[in-house]
PDB file of C-alpha atoms in Angstrom:
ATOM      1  CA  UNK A  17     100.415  90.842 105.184  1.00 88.00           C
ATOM      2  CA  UNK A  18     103.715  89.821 107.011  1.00 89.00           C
ATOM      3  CA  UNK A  19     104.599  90.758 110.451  1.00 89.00           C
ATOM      4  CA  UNK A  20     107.361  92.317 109.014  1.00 91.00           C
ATOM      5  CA  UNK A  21     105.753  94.274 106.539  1.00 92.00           C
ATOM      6  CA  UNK A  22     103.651  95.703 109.314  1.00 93.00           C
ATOM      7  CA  UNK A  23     106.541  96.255 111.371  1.00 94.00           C
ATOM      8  CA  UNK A  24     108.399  98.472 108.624  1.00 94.00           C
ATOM      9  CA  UNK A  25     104.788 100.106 107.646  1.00 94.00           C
ATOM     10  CA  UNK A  26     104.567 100.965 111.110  1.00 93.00           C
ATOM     11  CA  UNK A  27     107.751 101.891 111.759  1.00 95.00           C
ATOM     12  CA  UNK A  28     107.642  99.993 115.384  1.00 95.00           C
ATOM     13  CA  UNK A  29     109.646  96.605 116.753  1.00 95.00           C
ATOM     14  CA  UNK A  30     108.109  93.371 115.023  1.00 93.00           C
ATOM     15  CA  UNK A  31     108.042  91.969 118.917  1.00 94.00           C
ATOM     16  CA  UNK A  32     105.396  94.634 119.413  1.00 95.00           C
ATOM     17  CA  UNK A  33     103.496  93.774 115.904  1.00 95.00           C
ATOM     18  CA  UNK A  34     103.405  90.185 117.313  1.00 94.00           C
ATOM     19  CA  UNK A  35     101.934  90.655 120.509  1.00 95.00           C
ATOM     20  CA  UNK A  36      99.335  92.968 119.178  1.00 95.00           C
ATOM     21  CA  UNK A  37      98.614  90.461 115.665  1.00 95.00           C
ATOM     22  CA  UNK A  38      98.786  88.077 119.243  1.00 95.00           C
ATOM     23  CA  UNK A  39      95.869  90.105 120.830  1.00 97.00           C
ATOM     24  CA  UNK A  40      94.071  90.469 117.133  1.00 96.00           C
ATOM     25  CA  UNK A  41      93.760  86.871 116.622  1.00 96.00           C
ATOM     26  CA  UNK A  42      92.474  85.937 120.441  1.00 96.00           C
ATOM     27  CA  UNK A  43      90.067  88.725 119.851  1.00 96.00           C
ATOM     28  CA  UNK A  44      89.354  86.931 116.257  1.00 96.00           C
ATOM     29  CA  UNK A  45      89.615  90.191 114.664  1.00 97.00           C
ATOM     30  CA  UNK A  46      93.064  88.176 112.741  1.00 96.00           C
ATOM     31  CA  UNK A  47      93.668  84.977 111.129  1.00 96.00           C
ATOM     32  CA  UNK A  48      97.372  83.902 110.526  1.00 94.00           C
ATOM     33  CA  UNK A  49      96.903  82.090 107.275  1.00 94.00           C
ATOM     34  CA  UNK A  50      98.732  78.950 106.062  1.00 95.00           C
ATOM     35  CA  UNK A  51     101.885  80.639 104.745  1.00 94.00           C
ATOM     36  CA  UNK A  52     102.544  82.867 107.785  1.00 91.00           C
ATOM     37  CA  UNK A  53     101.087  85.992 106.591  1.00 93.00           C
ATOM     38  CA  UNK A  54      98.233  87.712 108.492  1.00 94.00           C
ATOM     39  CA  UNK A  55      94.442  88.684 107.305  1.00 95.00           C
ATOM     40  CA  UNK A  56      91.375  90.107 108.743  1.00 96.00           C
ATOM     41  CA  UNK A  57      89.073  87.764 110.274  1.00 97.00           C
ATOM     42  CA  UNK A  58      85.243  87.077 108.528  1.00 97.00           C
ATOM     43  CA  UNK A  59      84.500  88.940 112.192  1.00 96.00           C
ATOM     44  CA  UNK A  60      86.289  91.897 111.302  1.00 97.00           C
ATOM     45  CA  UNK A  61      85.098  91.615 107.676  1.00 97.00           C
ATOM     46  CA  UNK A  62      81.781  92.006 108.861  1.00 97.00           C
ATOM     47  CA  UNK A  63      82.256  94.714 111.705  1.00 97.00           C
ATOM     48  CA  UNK A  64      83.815  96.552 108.686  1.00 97.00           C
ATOM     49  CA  UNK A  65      80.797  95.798 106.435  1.00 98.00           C
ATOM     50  CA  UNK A  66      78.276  97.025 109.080  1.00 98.00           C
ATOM     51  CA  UNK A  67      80.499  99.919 109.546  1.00 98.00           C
ATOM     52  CA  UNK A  68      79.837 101.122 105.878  1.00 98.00           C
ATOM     53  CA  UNK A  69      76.278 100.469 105.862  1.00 98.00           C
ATOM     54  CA  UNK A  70      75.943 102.663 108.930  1.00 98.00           C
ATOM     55  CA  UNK A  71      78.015 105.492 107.508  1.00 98.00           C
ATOM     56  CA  UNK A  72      76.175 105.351 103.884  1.00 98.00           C
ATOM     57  CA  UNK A  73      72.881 105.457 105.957  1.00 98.00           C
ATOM     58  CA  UNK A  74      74.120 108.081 107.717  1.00 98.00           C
ATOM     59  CA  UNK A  75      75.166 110.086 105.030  1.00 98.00           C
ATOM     60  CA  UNK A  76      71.377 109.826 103.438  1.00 98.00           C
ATOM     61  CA  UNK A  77      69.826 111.028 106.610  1.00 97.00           C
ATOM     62  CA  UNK A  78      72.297 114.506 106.329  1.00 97.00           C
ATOM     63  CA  UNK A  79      71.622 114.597 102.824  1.00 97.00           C
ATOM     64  CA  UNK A  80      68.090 114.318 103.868  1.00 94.00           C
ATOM     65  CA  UNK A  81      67.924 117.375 106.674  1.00 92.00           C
ATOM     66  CA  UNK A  82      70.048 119.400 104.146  1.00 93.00           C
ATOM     67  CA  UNK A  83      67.918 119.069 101.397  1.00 93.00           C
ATOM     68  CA  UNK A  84      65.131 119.779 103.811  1.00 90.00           C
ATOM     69  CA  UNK A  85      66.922 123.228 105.267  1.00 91.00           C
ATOM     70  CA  UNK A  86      67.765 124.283 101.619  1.00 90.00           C
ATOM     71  CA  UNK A  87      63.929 123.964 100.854  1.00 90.00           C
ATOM     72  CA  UNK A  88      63.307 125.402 103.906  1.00 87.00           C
ATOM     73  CA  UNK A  89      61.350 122.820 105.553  1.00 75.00           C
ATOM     74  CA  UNK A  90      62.989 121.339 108.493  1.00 66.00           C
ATOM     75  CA  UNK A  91      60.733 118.953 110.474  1.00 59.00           C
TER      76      UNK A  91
END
C-alpha cells in the first residue's frame, strides 16, 4: 500500500503516516518495497501467524469447558 493510500484510509496527514511507516520499518514490522509502496514484514507475518494459532487454540479450549458444562462435567 502507498503512503498515500494510508493517509486517505486513515483520514490523517501523510507526514504522520511517514513517521509512523518510519517507526514500522525500524521496528521491522514494514518493508518499503521496490516501487515505493509499503508491506508487512516476514516478522509481522509471523507475529500475525502465531496470533491465529493462539486464538484457534484458544477457541478449542472454550469449546472444550462448554461442551464439558453442557454435559455437566466440569473438571
Amino acid at each position: 500500500i502507498s503512503n498515500k493510500q494510508l493517509s486517505t484510509s486513515l483520514g490523517i496527514d501523510s507526514s504522520l503516516v511517514s513517521m509512523a511507516l518510519s517507526t514500522l520499518e525500524s521496528e521491522g514490522l514494514a518493508v518499503q518495497l521496490e516501487n515505493g509502496r509499503y508491506a508487512h514484514s516476514i516478522e509481522m507475518l509471523q507475529i500475525a501467524q502465531a496470533h491465529t494459532e493462539h486464538t484457534m487454540r484458544m477457541q478449542d479450549r472454550i469449546n472444550d469447558i462448554n461442551t464439558r458444562i453442557a454435559a455437566g462435567v466440569l473438571s
